[in-house]
Coordinates of C-alpha atoms in Angstrom, one line a residue:
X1 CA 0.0 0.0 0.0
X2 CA 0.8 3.7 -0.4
X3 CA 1.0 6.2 1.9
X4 CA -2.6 7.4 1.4
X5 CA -5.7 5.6 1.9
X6 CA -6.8 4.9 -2.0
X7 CA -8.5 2.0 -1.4
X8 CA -7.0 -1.1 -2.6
X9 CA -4.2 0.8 -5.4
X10 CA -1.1 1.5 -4.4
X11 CA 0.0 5.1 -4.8
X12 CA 2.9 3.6 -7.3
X13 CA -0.3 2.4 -10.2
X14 CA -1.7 5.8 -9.9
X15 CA -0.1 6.9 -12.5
X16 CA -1.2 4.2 -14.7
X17 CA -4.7 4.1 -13.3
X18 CA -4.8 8.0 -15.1
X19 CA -3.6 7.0 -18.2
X20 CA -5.6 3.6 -19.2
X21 CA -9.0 5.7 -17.8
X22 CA -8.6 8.8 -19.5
X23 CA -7.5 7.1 -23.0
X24 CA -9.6 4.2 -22.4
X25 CA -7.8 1.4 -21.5
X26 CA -7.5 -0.9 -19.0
X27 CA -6.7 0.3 -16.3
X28 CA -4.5 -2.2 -13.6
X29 CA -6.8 -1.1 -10.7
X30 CA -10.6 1.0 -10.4
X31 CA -9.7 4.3 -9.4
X32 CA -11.4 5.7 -6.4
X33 CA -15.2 6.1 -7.0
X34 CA -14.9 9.9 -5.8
X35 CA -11.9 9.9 -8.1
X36 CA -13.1 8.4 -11.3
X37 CA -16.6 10.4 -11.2
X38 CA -14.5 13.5 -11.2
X39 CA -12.0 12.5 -14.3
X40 CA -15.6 11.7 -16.0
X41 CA -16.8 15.3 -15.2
X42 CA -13.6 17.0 -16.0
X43 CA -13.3 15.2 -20.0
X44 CA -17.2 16.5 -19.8
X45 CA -16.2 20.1 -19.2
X46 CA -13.0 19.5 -21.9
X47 CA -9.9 20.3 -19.5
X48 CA -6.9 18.7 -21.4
X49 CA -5.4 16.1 -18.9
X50 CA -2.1 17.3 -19.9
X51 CA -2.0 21.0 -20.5
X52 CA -5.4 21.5 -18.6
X53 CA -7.1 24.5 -20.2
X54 CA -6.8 28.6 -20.3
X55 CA -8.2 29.7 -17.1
X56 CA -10.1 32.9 -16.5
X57 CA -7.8 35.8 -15.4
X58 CA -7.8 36.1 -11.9
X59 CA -10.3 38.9 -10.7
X60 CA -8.9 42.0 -9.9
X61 CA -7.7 42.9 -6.5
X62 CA -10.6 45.9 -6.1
X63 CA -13.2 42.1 -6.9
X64 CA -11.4 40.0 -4.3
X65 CA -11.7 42.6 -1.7
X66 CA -14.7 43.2 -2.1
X67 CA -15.6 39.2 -1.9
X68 CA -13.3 39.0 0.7
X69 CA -15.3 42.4 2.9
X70 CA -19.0 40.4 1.6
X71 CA -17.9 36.8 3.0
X72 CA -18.4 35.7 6.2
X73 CA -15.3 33.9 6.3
X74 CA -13.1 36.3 6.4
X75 CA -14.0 37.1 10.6
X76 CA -13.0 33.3 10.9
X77 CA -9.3 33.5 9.7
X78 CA -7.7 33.5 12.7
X79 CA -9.4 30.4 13.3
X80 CA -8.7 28.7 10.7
X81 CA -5.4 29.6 10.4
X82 CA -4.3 28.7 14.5
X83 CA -6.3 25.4 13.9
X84 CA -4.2 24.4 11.0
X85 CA -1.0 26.5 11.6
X86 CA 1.0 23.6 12.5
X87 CA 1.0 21.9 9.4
X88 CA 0.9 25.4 6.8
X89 CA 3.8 26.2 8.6
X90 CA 6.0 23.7 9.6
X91 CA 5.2 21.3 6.6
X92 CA 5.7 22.9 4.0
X93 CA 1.7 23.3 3.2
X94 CA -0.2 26.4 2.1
X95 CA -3.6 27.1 3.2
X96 CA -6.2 28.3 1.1
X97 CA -9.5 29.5 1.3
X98 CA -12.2 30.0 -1.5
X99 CA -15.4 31.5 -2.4
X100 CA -18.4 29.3 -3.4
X101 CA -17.5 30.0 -7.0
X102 CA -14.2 28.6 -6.4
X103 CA -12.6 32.0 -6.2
X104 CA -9.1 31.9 -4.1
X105 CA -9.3 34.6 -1.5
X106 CA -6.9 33.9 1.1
X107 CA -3.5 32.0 0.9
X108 CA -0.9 31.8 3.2
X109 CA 1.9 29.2 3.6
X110 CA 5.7 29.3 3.1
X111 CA 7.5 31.4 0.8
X112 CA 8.5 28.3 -1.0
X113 CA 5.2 26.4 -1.7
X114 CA 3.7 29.8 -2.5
X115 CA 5.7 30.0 -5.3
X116 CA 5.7 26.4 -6.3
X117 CA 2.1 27.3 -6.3
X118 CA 2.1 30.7 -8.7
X119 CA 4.1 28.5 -11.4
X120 CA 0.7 26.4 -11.3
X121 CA -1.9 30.0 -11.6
X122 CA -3.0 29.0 -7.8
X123 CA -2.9 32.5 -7.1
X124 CA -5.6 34.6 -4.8
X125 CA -8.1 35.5 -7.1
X126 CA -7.8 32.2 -9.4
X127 CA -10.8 29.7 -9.9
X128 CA -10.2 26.4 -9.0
X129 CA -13.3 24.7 -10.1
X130 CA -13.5 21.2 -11.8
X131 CA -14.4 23.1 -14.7
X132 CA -11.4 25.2 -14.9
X133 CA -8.9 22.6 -13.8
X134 CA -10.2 19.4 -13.4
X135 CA -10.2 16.8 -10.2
X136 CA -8.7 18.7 -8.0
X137 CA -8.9 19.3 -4.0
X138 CA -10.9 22.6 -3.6
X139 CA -13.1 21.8 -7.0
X140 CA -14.1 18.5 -6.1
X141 CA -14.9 19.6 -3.0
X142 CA -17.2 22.1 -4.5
X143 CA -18.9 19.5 -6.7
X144 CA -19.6 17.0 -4.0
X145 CA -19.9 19.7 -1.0
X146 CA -18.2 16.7 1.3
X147 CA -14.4 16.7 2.3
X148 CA -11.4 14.9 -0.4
X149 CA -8.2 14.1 -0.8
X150 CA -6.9 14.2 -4.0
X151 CA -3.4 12.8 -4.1
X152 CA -0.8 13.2 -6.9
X153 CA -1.8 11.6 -10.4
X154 CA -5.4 11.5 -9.0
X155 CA -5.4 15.0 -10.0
X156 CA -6.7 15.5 -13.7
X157 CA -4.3 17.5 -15.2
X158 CA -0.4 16.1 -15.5
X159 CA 1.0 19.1 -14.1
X160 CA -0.3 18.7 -10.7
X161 CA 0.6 15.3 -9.7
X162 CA 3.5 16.8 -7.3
X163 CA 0.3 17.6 -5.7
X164 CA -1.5 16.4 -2.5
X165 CA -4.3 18.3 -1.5
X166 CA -7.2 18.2 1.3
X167 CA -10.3 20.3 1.4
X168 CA -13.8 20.5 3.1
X169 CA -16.7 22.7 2.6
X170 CA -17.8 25.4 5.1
X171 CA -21.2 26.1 4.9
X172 CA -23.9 28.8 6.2
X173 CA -25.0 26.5 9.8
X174 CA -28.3 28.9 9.2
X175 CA -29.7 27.2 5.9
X176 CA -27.0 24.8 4.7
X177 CA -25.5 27.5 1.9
X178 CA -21.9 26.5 0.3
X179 CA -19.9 30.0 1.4
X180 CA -16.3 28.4 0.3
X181 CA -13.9 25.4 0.6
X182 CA -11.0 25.3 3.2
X183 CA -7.6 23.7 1.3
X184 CA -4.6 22.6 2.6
X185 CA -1.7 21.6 -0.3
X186 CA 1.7 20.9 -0.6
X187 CA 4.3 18.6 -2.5
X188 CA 3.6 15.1 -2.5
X189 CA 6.4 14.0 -0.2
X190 CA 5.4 16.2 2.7
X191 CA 2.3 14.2 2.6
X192 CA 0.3 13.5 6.1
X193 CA -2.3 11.3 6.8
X194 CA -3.9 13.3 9.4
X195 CA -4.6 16.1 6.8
X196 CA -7.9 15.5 5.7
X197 CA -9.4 14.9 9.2
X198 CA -7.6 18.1 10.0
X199 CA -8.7 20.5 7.7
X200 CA -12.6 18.7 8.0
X201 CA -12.3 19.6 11.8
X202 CA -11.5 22.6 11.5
X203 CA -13.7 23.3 9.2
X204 CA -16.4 21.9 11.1
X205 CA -15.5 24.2 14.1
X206 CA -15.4 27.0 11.8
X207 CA -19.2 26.6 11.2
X208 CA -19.8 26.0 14.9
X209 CA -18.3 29.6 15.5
X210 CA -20.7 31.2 13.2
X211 CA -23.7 28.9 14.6
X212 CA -23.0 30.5 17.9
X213 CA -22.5 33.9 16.5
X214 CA -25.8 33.7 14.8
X215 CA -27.5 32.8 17.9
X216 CA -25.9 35.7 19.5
X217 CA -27.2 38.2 17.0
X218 CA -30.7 36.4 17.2
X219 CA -30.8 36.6 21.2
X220 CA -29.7 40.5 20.7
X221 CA -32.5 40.9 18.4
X222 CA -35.0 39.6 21.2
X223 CA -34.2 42.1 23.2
X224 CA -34.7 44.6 21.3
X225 CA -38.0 43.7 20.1
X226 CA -39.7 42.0 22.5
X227 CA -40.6 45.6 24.2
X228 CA -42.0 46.0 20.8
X229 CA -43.6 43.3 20.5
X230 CA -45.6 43.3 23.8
X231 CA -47.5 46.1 22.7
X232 CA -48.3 45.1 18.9
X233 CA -52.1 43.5 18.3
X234 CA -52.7 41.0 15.9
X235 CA -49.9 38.4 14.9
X236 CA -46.6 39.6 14.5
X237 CA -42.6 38.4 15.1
X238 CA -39.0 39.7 14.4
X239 CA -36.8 38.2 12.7
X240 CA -33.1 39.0 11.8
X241 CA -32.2 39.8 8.1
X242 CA -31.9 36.0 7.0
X243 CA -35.4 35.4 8.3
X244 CA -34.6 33.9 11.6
X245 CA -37.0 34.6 14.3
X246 CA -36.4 35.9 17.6
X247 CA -39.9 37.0 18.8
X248 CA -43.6 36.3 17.9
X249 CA -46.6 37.2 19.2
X250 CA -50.0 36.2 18.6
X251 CA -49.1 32.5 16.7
X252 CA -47.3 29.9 17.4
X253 CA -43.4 29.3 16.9
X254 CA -41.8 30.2 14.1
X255 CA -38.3 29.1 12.8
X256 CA -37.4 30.7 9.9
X257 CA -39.0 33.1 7.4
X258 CA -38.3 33.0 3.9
X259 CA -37.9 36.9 2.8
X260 CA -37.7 38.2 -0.7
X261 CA -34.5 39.0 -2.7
X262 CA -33.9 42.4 -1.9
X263 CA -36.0 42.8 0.7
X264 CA -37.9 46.2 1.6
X265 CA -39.9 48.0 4.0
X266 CA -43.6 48.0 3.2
X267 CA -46.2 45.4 2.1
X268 CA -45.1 42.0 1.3
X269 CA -46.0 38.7 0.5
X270 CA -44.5 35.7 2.4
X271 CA -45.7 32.5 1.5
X272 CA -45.7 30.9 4.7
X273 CA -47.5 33.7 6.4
X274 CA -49.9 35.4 3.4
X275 CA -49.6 39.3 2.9
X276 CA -47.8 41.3 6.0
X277 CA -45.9 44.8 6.0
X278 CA -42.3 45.0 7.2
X279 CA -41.1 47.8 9.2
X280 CA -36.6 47.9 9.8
X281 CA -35.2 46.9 13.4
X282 CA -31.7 46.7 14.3
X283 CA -30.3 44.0 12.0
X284 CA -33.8 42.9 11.0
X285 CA -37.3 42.9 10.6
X286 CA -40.8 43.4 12.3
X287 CA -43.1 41.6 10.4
X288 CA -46.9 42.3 11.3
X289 CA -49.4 39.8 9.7
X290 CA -52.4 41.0 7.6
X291 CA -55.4 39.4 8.7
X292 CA -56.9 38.1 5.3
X293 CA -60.1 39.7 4.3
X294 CA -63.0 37.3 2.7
X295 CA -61.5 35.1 0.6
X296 CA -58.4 36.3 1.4
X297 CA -56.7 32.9 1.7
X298 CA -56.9 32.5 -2.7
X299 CA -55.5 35.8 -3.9
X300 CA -52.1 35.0 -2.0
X301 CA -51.9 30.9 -3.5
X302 CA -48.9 30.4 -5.8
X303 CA -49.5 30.1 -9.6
X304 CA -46.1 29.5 -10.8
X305 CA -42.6 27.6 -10.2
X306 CA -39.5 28.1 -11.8
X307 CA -36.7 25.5 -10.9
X308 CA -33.6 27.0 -11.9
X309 CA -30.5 24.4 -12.4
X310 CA -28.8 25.9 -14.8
X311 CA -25.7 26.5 -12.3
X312 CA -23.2 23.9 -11.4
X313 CA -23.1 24.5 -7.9
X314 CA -25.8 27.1 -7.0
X315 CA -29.4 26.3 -7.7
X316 CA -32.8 28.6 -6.7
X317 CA -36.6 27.7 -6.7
X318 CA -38.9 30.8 -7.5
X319 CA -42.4 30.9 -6.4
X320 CA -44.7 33.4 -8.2
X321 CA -48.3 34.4 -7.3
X322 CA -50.6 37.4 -7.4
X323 CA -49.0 39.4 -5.0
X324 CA -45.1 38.7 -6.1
X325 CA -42.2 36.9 -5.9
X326 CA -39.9 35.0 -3.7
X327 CA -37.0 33.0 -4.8
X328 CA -34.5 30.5 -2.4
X329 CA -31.1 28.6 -2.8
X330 CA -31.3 24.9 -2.7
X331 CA -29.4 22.4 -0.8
X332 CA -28.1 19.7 -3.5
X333 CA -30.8 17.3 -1.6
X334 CA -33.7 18.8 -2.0
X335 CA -32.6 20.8 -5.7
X336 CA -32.4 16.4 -6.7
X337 CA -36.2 16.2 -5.0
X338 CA -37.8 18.8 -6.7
X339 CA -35.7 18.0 -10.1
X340 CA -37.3 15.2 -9.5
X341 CA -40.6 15.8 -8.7
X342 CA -40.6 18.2 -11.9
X343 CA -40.1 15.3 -13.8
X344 CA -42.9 13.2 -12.4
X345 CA -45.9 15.8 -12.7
X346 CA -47.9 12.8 -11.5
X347 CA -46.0 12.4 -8.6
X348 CA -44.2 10.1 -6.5
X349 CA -44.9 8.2 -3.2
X350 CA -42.1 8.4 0.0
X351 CA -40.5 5.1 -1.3
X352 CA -40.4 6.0 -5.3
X353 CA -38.7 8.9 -3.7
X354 CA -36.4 7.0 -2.0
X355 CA -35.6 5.0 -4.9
X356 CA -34.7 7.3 -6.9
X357 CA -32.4 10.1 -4.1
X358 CA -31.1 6.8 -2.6
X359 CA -31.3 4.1 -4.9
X360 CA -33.1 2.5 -1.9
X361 CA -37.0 2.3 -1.0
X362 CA -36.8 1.8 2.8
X363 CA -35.6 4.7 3.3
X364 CA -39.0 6.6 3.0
X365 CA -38.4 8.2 6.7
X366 CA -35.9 10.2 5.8
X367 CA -37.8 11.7 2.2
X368 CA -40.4 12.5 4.5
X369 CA -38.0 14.2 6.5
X370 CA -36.9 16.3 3.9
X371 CA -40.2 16.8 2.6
X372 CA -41.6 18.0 6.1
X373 CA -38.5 20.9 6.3
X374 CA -39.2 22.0 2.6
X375 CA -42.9 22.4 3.3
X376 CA -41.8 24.9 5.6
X377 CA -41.7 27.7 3.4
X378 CA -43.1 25.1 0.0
X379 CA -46.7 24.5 1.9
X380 CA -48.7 25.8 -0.6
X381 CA -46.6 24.7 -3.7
X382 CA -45.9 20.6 -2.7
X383 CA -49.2 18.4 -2.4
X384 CA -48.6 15.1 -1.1
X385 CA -50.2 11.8 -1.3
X386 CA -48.6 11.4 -3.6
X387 CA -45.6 14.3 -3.3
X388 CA -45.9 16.2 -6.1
X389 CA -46.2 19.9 -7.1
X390 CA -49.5 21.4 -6.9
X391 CA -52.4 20.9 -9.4
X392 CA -52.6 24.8 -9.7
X393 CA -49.0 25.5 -10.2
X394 CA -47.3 26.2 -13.6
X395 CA -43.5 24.1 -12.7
X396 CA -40.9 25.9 -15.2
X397 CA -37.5 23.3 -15.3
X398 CA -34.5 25.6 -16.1
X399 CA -31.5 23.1 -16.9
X400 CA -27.8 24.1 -18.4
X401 CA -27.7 24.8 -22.3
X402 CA -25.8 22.9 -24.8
X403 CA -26.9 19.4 -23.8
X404 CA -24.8 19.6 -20.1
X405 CA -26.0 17.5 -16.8
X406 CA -27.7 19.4 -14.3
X407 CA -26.9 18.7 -11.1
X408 CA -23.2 17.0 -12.6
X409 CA -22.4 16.2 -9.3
X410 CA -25.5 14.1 -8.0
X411 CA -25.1 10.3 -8.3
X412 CA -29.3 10.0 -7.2
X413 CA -30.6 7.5 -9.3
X414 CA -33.7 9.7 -10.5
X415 CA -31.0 12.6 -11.6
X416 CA -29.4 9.9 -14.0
X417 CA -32.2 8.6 -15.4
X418 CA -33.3 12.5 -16.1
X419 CA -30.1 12.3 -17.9
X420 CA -30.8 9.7 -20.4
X421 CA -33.6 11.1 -21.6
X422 CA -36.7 13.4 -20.6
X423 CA -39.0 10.2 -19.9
X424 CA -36.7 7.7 -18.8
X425 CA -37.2 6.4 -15.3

């Protein structure tokens, strides 16, 4: 065996393993399953395995600060860089954090291994997608939004394969949203097994801080309108500017509120709580319900949804009706569950649904799960028995031009058969 966990190839055939599966040989071992799916997405997105492909220009330094002021990572690099600051600077590692695009923002390492690393365009500002570069630590984190490895020839493109890399997702702990990858790289014989645990600790204790800072800002919210709140008739709650509640008054408890793109003071409609006007707090909202009027209840139903896939990585469902708008980012589960749901107009019972996110029918708890938490804020858009979208409801499918998969990265069974042909499955 090698010195990295691949499985049953030794790190000596990886080389070879490359070769016969990207010219379409025979290849002395399988590759890594996480490995191969990734050379199959990179030929799909044409990176040349041995001159890889002209990237973008990185984006300017005025772009990167400004991505670097908007992210909510950057209050977290002292964090990040104390937890891993052992192995960035003693072994000969850099560490790198990225954007959800893929965008380098931060780097920091030894002098040496940052210039190894300009001769290779892995520069701040520089994408390092699957699309730009192939398999690769930071993009095929991206694409799977779960931690990897990717150790010397696993890497697409020949010029990396001096290369071992580790990197793991850090995401929004409010609503699951991808806000950048956490990398650690460096040559091939400074390799350390502990790497990849490493980095996906730290990572995970990155998105604990911002959990409890969140919870902070919620709890500061509170107090401020709680007075306010106490003297307010009718239904009413606060809730922060992601939709969060912290108070509510007349109704029952409330998580989360989905607010419009853009939100404003004024009349609104939310679909989980009808028409209601906003009024600005301290870092959020007031939001006072409007008791409906007679037959109130039907001018505020949905009448149209647009899916929209058309993204590798970032995916949005749009609800239209009467009174406006409202759009949401997807978690890669449930953007698979509605692509599939959009597919099956007639819909699907909890095991179909199983069958075809899991390959597996008993698992029909957990689609209801999922179902249950996107009826939250889907109520009046998602029937069930069977699941399905809503009689009344126009579903628009917005999928990636020129033939490409939506959802590359999904492995769901009902997302492949969508893949072979609008009514297979």
């Amino acid at each position: 065996m090698g010195r990295v966990n691949l499985g049953t190839i030794d790190e000596s055939l990886l080389p070879a393993v490359r070769e016969a599966c990207l010219g379409d040989g025979v290849p002395p071992a399988a590759p890594r399953e996480v490995i191969g799916q990734s050379w199959h997405r990179a030929r799909l997105h044409g990176v040349d395995p041995d001159a890889g492909r002209a990237s973008p220009p990185p984006l300017p330094a005025e772009e990167v600060e400004h991505r670097r002021h908007a992210s909510q990572l950057g209050s977290l690099l002292p964090q990040l860089r104390e937890g891993l600051g052992a192995i960035v600077d003693v072994e000969r590692h850099l560490m790198a954090v990225t954007d959800a695009e893929g965008r380098v923002l931060w780097r920091d390492g030894a002098r040496g291994v940052l210039r190894s690393a300009d001769r290779l365009h892995f520069s701040v500002g520089a994408s390092w997608t699957e699309e730009q570069v192939g398999t690769n630590g930071i993009g095929t984190a991206l694409a799977l939004r779960r931690p990897v490895q990717v150790h010397a020839a696993e890497h697409f493109v020949r010029t990396h394969h001096s290369w071992t890399c580790a990197a793991a997702p850090l995401h929004d702990p409010r609503d699951g949203r991808l806000l950048g990858v956490l990398n650690v790289s460096g040559p091939v014989p400074a390799f350390n097994p502990a790497t990849l645990p490493l980095v996906t600790a730290v990572a995970k204790v990155a998105e604990a801080e911002l959990r409890l800072r969140h919870w902070e800002s919620v709890d500061r919210l509170r107090a401020v309108a709680a007075p306010m709140l106490s003297r307010v008739g009718g239904r009413a709650l606060a809730v922060d500017r992601e939709g969060w509640a912290a108070a509510v008054t007349g109704m029952g408890p409330v998580g989360r509120v989905t607010l419009p793109k853009g939100v404003q003071a004024g009349r609104v409609w939310l679909p989980s709580l009808g028409h209601c006007v906003l009024e600005p707090l301290p870092d959020g909202w007031l939001v006072r319900v409007e008791e409906a009027g007679p037959g109130g209840g039907a001018e505020t139903a949905a009448n149209r949804v647009v899916l929209d896939l058309r993204l590798p990585r970032s995916w949005t469902v749009t609800v239209s009706g009467p009174a406006g708008d409202w759009s949401q980012e997807l978690s890669p589960r449930h953007a698979e569950l509605l692509y599939v749901l959009a597919r099956h107009p007639a819909g699907r019972t909890a095991a179909e649904l199983a069958a075809d996110l899991f390959g597996d029918p008993s698992r029909a708890v957990t689609v209801r799960a999922e179902i249950s938490r996107m009826r939250r804020t889907l109520a009046g858009v998602l029937g069930h028995r069977p699941y399905r979208f809503a009689d009344s409801v126009e579903v628009l499918l917005l999928t990636p031009p020129g033939g490409t998969d939506p959802l590359p990265a999904s492995t769901a069974p009902g997302v492949l058969a969508g893949r072979r042909g609008p009514h297979a499955g």
